[in-house]
CSV table of C-alpha atoms and ligand atoms in Angstrom, one decimal:
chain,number,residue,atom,x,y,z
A,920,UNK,CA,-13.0,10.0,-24.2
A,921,UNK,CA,-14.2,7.3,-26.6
A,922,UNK,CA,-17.9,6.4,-26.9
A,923,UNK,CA,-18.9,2.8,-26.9
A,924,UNK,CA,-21.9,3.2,-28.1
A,925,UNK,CA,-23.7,6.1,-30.1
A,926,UNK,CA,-27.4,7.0,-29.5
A,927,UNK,CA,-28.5,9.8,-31.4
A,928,UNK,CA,-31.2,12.7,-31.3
A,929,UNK,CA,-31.7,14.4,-34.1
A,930,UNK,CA,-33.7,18.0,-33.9
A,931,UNK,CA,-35.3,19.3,-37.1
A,932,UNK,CA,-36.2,16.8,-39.7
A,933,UNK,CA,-35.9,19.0,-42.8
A,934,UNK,CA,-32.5,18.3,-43.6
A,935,UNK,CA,-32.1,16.6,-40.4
A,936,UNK,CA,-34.1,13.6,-41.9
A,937,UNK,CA,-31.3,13.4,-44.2
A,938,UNK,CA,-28.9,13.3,-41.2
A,939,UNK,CA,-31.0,10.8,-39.3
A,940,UNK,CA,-30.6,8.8,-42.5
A,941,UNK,CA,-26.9,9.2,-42.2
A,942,UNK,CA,-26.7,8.4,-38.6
A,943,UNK,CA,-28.9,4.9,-39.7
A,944,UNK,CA,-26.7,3.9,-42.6
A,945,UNK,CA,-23.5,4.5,-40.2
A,946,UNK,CA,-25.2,2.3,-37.5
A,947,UNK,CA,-25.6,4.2,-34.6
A,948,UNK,CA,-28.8,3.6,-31.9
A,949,UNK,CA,-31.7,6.7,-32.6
A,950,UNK,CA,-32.3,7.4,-29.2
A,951,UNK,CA,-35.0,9.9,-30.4
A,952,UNK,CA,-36.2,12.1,-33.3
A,953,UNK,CA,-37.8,15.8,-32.8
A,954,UNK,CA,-40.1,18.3,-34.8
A,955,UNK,CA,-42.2,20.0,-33.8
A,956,UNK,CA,-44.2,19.5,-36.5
A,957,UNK,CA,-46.5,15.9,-35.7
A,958,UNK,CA,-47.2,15.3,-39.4
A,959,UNK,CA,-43.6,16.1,-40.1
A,960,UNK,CA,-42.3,13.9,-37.3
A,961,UNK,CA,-44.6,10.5,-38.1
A,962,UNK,CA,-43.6,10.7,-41.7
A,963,UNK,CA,-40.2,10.6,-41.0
A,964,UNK,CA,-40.9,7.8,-38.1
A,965,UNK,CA,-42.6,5.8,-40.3
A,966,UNK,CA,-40.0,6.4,-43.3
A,967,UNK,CA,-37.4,5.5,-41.0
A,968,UNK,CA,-38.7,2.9,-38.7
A,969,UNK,CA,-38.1,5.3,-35.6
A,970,UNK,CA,-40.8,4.4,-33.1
A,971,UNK,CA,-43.3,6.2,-31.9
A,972,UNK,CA,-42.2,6.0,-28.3
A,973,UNK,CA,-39.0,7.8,-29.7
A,974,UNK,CA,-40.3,10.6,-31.4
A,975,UNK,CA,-41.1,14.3,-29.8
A,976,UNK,CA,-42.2,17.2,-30.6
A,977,UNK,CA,-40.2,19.3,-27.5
A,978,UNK,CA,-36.4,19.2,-27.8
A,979,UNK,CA,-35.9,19.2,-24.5
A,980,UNK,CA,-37.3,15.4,-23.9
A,981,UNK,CA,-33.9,14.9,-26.6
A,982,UNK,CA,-31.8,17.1,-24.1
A,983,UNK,CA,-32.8,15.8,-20.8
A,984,UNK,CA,-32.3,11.9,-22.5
A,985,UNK,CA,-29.4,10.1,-20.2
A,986,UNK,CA,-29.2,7.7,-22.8
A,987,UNK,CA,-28.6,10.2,-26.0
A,988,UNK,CA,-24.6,11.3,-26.6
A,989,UNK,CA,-24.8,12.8,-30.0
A,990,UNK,CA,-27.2,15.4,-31.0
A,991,UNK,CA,-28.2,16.7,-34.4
A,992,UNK,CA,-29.3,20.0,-34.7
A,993,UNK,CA,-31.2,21.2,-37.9
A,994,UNK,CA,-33.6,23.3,-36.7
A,995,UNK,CA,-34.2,26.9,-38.4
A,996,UNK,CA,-31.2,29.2,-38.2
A,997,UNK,CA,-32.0,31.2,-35.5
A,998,UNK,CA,-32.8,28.4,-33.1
A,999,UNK,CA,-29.5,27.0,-33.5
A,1000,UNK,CA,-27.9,29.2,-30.7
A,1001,UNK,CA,-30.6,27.7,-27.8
A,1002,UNK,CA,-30.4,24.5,-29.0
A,1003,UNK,CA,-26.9,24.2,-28.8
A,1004,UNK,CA,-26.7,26.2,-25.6
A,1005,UNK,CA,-28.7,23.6,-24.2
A,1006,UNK,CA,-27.1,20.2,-25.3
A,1007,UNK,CA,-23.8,21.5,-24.1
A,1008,UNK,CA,-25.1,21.8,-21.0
A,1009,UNK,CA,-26.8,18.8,-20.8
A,1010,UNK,CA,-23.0,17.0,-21.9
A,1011,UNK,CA,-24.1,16.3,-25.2
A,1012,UNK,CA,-21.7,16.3,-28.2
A,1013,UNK,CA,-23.0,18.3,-31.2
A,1014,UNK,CA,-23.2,18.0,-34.8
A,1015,UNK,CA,-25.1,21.0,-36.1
A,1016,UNK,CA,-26.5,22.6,-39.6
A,1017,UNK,CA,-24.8,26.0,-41.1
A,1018,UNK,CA,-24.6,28.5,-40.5
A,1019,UNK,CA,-23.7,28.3,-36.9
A,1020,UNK,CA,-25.8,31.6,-36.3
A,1021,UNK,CA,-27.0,34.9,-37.4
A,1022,UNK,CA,-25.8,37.6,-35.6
A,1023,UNK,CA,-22.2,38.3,-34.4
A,1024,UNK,CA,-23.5,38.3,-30.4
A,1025,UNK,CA,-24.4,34.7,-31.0
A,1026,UNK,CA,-21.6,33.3,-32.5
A,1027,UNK,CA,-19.4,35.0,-30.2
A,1028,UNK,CA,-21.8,33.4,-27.1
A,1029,UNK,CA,-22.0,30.0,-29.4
A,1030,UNK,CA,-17.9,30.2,-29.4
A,1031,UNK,CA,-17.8,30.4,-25.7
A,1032,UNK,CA,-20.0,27.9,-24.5
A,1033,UNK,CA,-18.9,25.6,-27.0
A,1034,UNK,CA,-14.8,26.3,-25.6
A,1035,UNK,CA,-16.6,26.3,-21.7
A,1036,UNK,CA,-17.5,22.2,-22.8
A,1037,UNK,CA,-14.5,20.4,-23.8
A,1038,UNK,CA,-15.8,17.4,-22.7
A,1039,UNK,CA,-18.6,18.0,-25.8
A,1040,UNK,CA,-17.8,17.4,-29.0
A,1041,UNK,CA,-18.8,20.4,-31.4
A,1042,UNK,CA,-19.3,19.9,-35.7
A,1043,UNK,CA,-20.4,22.3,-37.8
A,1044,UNK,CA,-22.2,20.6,-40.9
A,1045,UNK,CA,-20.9,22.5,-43.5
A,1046,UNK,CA,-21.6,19.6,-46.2
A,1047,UNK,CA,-19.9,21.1,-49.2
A,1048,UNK,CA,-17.2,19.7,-47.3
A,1049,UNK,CA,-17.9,16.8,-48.4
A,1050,UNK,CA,-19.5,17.0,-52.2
A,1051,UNK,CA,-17.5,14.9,-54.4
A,1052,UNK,CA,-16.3,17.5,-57.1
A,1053,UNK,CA,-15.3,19.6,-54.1
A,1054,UNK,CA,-13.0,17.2,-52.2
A,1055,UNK,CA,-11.5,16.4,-56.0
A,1056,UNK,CA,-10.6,20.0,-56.5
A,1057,UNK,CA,-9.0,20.1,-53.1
A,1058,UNK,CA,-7.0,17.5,-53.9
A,1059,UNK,CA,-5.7,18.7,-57.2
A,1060,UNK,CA,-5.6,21.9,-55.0
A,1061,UNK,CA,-3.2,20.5,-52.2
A,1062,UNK,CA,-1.1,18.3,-54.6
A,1063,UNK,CA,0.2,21.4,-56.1
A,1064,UNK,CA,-1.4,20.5,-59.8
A,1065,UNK,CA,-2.9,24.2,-60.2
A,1066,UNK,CA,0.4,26.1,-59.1
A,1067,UNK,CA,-0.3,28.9,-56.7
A,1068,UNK,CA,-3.7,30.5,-56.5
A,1069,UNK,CA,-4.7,33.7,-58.0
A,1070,UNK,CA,-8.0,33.8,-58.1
A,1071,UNK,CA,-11.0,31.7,-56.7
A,1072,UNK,CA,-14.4,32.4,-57.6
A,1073,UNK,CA,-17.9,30.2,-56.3
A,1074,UNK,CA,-21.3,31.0,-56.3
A,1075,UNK,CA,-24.4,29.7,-54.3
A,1076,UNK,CA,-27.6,30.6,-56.8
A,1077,UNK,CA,-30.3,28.6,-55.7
A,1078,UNK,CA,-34.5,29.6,-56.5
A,1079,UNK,CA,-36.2,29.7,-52.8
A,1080,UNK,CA,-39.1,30.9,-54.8
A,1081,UNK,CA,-40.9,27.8,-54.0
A,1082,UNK,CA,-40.5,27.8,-50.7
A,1083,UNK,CA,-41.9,31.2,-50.0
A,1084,UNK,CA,-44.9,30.2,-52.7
A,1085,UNK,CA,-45.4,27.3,-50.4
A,1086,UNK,CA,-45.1,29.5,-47.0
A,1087,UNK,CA,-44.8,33.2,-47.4
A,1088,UNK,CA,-43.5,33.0,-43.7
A,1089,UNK,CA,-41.3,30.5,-44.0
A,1090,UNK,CA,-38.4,30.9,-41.6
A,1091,UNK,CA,-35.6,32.1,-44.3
A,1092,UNK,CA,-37.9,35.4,-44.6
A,1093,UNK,CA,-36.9,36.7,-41.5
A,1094,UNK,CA,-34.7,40.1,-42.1
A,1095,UNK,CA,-32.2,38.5,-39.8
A,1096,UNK,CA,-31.7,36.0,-41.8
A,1097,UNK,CA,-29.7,37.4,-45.5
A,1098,UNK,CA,-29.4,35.4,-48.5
A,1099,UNK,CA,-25.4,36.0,-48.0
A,1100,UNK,CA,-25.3,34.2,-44.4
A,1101,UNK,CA,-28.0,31.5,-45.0
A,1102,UNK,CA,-26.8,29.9,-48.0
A,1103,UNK,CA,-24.0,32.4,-49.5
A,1104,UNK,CA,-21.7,30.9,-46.6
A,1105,UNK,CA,-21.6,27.6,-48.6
A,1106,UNK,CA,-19.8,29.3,-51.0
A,1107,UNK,CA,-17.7,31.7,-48.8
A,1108,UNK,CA,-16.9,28.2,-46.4
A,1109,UNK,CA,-15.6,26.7,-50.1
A,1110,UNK,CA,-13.5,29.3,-50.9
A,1111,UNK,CA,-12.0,29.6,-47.1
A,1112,UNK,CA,-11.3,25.6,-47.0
A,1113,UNK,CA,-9.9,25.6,-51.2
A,1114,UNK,CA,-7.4,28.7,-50.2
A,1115,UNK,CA,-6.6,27.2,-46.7
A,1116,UNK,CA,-7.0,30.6,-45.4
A,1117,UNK,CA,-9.6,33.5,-44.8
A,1118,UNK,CA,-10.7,36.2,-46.8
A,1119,UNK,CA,-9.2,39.5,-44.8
A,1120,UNK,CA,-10.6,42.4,-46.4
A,1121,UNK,CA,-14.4,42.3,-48.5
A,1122,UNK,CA,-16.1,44.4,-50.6
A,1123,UNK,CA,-20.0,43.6,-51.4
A,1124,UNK,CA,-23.0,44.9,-52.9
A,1125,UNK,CA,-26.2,43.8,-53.3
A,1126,UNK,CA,-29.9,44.4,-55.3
A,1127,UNK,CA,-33.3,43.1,-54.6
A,1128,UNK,CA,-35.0,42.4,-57.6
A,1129,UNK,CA,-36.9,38.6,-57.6
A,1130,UNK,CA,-38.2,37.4,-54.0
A,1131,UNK,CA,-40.9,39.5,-52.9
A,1132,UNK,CA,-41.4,38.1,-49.7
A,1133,UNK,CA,-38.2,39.1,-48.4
A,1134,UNK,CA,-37.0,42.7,-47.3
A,1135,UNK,CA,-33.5,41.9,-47.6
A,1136,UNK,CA,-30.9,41.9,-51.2
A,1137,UNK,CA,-31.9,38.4,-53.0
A,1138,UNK,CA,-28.3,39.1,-55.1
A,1139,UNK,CA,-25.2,40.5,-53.8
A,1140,UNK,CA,-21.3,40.0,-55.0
A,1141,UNK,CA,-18.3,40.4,-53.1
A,1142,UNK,CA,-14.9,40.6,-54.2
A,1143,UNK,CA,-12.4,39.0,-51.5
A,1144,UNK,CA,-8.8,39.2,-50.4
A,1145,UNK,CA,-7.0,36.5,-49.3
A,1146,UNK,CA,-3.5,36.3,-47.7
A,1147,UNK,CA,-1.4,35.4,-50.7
A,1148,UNK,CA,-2.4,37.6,-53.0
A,1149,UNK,CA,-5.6,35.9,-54.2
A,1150,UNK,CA,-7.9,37.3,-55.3
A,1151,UNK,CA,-11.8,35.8,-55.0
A,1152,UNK,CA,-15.9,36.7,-56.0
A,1153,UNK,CA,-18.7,35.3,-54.3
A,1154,UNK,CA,-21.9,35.7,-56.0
A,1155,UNK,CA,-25.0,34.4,-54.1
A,1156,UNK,CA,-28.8,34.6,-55.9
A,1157,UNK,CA,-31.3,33.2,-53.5
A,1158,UNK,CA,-34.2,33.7,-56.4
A,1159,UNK,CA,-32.2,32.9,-60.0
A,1160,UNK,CA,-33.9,31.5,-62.5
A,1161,UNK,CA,-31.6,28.4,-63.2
A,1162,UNK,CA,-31.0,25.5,-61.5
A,1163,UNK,CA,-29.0,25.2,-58.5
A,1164,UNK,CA,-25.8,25.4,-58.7
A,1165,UNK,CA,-22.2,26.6,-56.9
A,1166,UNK,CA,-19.9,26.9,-60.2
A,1167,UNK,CA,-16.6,27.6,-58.8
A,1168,UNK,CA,-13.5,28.4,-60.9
A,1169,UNK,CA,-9.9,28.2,-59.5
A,1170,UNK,CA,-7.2,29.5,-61.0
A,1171,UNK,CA,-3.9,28.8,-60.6
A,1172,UNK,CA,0.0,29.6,-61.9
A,1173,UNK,CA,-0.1,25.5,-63.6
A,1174,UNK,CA,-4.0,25.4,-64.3
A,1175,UNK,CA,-7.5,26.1,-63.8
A,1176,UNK,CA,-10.6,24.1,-62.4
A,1177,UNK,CA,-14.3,24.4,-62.8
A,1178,UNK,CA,-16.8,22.3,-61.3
A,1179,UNK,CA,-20.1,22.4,-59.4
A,1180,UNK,CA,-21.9,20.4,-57.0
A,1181,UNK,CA,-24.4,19.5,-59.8
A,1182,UNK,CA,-22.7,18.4,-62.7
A,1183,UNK,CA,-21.5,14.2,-63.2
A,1184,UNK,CA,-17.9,16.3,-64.8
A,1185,UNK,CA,-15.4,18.7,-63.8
A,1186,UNK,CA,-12.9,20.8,-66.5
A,1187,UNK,CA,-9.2,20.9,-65.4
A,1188,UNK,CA,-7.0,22.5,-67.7
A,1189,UNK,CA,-3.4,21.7,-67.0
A,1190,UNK,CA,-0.2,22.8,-68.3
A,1191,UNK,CA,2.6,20.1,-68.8
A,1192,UNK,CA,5.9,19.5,-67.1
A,1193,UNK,CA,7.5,22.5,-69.0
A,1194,UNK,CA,5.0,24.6,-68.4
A,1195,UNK,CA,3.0,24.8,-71.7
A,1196,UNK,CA,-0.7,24.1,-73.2
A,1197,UNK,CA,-3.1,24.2,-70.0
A,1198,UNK,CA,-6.1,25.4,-72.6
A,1199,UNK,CA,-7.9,22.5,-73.6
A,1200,UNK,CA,-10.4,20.7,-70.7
A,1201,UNK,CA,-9.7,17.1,-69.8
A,1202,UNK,CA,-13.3,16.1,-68.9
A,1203,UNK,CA,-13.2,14.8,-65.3
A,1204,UNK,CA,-16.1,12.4,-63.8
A,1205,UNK,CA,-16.9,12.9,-60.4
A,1206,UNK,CA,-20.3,11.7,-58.5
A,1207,UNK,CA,-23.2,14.2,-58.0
A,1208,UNK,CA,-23.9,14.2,-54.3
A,1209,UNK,CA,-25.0,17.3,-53.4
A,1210,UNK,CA,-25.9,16.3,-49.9
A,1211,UNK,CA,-23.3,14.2,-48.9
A,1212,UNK,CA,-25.1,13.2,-45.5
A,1213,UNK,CA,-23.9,9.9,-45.3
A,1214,UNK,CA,-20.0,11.3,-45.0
A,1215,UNK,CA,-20.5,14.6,-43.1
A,1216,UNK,CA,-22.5,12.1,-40.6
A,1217,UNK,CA,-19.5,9.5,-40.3
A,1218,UNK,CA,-16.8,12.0,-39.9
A,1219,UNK,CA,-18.7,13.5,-37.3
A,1220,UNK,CA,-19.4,9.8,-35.3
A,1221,UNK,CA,-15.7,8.5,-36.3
A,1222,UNK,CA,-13.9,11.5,-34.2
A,1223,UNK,CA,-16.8,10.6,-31.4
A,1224,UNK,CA,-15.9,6.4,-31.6
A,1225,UNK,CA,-11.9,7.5,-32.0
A,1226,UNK,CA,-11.6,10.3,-29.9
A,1227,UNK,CA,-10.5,12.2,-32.4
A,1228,UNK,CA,-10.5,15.9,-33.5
A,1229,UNK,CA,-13.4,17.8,-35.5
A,1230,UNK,CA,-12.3,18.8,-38.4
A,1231,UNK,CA,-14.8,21.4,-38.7
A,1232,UNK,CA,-14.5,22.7,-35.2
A,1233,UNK,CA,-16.8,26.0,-34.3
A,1234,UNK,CA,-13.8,28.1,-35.1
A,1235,UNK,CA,-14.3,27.3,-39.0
A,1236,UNK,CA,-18.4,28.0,-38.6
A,1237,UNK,CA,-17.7,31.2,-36.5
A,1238,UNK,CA,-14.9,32.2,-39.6
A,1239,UNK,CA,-17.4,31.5,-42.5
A,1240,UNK,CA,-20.5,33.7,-40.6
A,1241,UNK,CA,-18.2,36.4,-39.8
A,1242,UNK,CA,-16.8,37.2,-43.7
A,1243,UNK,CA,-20.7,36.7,-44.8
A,1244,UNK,CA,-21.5,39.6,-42.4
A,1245,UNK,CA,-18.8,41.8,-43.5
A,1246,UNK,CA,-20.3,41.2,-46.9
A,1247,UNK,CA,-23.6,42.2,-45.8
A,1248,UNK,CA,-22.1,44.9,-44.2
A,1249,UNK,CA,-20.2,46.1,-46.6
A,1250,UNK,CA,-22.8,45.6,-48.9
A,1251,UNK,CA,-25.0,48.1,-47.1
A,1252,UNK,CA,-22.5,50.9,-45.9
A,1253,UNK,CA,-20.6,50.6,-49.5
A,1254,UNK,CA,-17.4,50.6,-48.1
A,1255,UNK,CA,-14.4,48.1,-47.6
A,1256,UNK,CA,-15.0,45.8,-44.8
A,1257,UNK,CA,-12.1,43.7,-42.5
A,1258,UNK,CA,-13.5,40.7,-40.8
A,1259,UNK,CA,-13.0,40.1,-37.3
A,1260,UNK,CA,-11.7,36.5,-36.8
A,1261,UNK,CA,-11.4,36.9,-32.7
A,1262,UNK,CA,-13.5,34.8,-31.1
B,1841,NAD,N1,-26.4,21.7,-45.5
B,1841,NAD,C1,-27.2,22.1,-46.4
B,1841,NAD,O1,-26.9,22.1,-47.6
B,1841,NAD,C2,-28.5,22.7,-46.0
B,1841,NAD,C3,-29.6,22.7,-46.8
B,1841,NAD,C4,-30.8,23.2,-46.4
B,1841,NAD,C5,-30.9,23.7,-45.1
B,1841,NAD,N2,-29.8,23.7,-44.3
B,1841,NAD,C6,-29.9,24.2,-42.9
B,1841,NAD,O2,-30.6,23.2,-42.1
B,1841,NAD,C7,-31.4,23.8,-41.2
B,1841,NAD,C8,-32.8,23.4,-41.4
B,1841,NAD,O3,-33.2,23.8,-42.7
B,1841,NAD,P1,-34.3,23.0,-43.5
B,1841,NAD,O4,-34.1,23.2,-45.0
B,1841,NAD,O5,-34.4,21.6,-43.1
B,1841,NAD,O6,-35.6,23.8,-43.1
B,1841,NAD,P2,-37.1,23.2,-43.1
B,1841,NAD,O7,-38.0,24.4,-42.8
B,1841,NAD,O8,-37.3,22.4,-44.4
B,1841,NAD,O9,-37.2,22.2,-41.9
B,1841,NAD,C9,-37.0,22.6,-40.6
B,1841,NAD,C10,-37.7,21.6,-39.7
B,1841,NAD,O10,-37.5,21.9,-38.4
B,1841,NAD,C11,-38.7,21.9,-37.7
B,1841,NAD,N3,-38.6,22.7,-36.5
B,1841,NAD,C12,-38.7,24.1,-36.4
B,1841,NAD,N4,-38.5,24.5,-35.1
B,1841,NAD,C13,-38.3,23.3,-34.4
B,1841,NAD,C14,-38.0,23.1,-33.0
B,1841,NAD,N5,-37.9,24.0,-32.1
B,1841,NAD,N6,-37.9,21.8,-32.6
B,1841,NAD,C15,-38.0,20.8,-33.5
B,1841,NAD,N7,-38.3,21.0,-34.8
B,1841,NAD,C16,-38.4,22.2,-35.3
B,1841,NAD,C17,-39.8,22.3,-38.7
B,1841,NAD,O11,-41.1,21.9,-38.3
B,1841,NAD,C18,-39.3,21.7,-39.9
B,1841,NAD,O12,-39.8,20.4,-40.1
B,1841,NAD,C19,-31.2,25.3,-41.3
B,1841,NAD,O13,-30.2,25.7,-40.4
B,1841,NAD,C20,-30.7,25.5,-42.7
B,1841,NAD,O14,-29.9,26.6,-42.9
B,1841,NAD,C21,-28.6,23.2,-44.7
């Protein structure tokens, strides 16, 4: 059914302040805004121009709101289960953060209640979706330019140093929350959406060398199959000294791209009609937007105004967790791992 009229609530306001700045810039009504954190929540009000009368600190005043359809969630991972649980129920549609969950029990409970609403609209924000350099690749991707895959390789190496300095407890310490799942599965989503398919057999490792405040591998690399015979590599540093970054090479039969989701260029080496050169870089610009909020939030609202379908349904967030675990797993036991796609 079509909505008429958006009125959003966002949860989390982290990275959901970003989304609640999305959901401005694209129009729609905030119905309310949530954290549970006062300081956190004013500052965003006041940033924003949210009310006070429409800010919380319990989610529940966001899920028991008649007048709220849409619902952002970007609350820590392992409240995204709950939360979502309990907008469905309450009729809302949903557009929440990645990873869709931690464990394989939730996301096989998240894929269920989620299938048990059809009248809810479900999103997972996986954003890379929509960085710049990474829709250009897909488009040099789909059109055929780079010939037919052979190996893909993308990397998430990010410093949460800071983070922990400023929090020792912050959230992403928890054990049950790996590097490879939290922010690894920005890399592993990339690869799945570049290839058009999923990894079916992975083989990780991992080393703990940098954060201190977490039990868990900080590094780990996996080497991935994908239907096709292509190859891939994840690496994912959640402590590198460097700036952030998710280089990713492709490599194709016609030609070869590299780019990140922080650099103003991309390098795409091409060969020519007949097949020949393909070894010097034509310099390509494309816009640094790391955090594309503004898009991942309107192709979220368009399928809600148009009635129609998600393009990142669960199914794709379930996918991406599911080959991060079987890294982890593998990355532990030592041994080959096949992820389970059955939801
Ligand atoms: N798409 C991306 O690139 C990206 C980047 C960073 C984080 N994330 C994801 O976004 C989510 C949030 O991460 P973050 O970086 O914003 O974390 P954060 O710790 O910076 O912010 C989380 C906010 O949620 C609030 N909060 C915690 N529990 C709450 C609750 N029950 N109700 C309301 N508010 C609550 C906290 O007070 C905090 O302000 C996570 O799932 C994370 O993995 C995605």
């Amino acid at each position: 059914m079509k909505i008429e009229k958006l009125v959003v609530g966002v949860i989390g306001l982290g990275m959901g302040a970003h989304h609640l700045k999305g959901a401005i810039n694209y129009g729609a009504e905030i119905g309310m805004i949530c954290d549970i954190n006062p300081e956190t929540l004013n500052k965003v009000g006041e940033e924003t121009g949210v009310p006070a009368e429409r800010r919380t600190t319990n989610y529940l005043d966001i899920v028991n709101n008649k007048e709220i359809n849409a619902v952002l969630i970007a609350t820590p991972d392992q409240q995204h289960r709950e939360q979502v649980e309990a907008c469905l129920e309450a009729g809302k549609h949903i557009m929440c953060e990645k990873p869709l969950a931690l464990t394989r029990e939730d996301l096989e409970a998240m894929v269920a209640a989620v299938n048990a609403h059809p009248e809810c609209k479900f999103m997972i924000g996986q954003i890379c979706r929509f960085t710049p350099a990474f829709i250009k690749a897909k488009e040099y991707i789909d059109a055929g330019a780079v010939g037919e895959l052979y190996f893909v390789e993308s990397e998430y190496a990010h410093d949460y140093q800071h983070m922990f300095d400023h929090d020792p407890k912050n959230w992403r310490s928890d054990p049950i929350r790996n590097g490879v799942v939290g922010g690894g599965c920005h890399a592993v989503d990339l690869l799945r959406w570049l290839v058009g398919a999923d990894p079916y057999e992975v083989y990780g490792m991992g080393t703990h060398k940098l954060l201190s405040a977490v039990t868990y591998d900080d590094a780990n690399v996996a080497l991935l199959k994908f239907p096709g015979n292509v190859m891939g590599k994840v690496f994912v540093s959640t402590g590198c000294k460097r700036n952030y970054t998710m280089r990713t090479c492709i490599y194709g039969t016609k030609g070869t791209l590299i780019f990140d989701n922080t650099s103003p260029t991309m390098q795409v080496f091409l060969t020519d009609a007949e097949g020949n050169g393909g070894h010097e870089a034509e310099e390509v610009e494309v816009q640094v937007n790391n955090h594309n909020a503004n898009a991942e939030f309107k192709a979220f609202a368009d399928c809600l105004v148009n009635d129609t379908e998600i393009e990142t349904p669960i199914i794709e967030g379930a996918k991406t967790v599911e080959a991060c675990l079987a890294i982890i797993e593998s990355s532990k036991t030592g041994k080959i791992v096949n992820p389970n796609y059955n939801f």
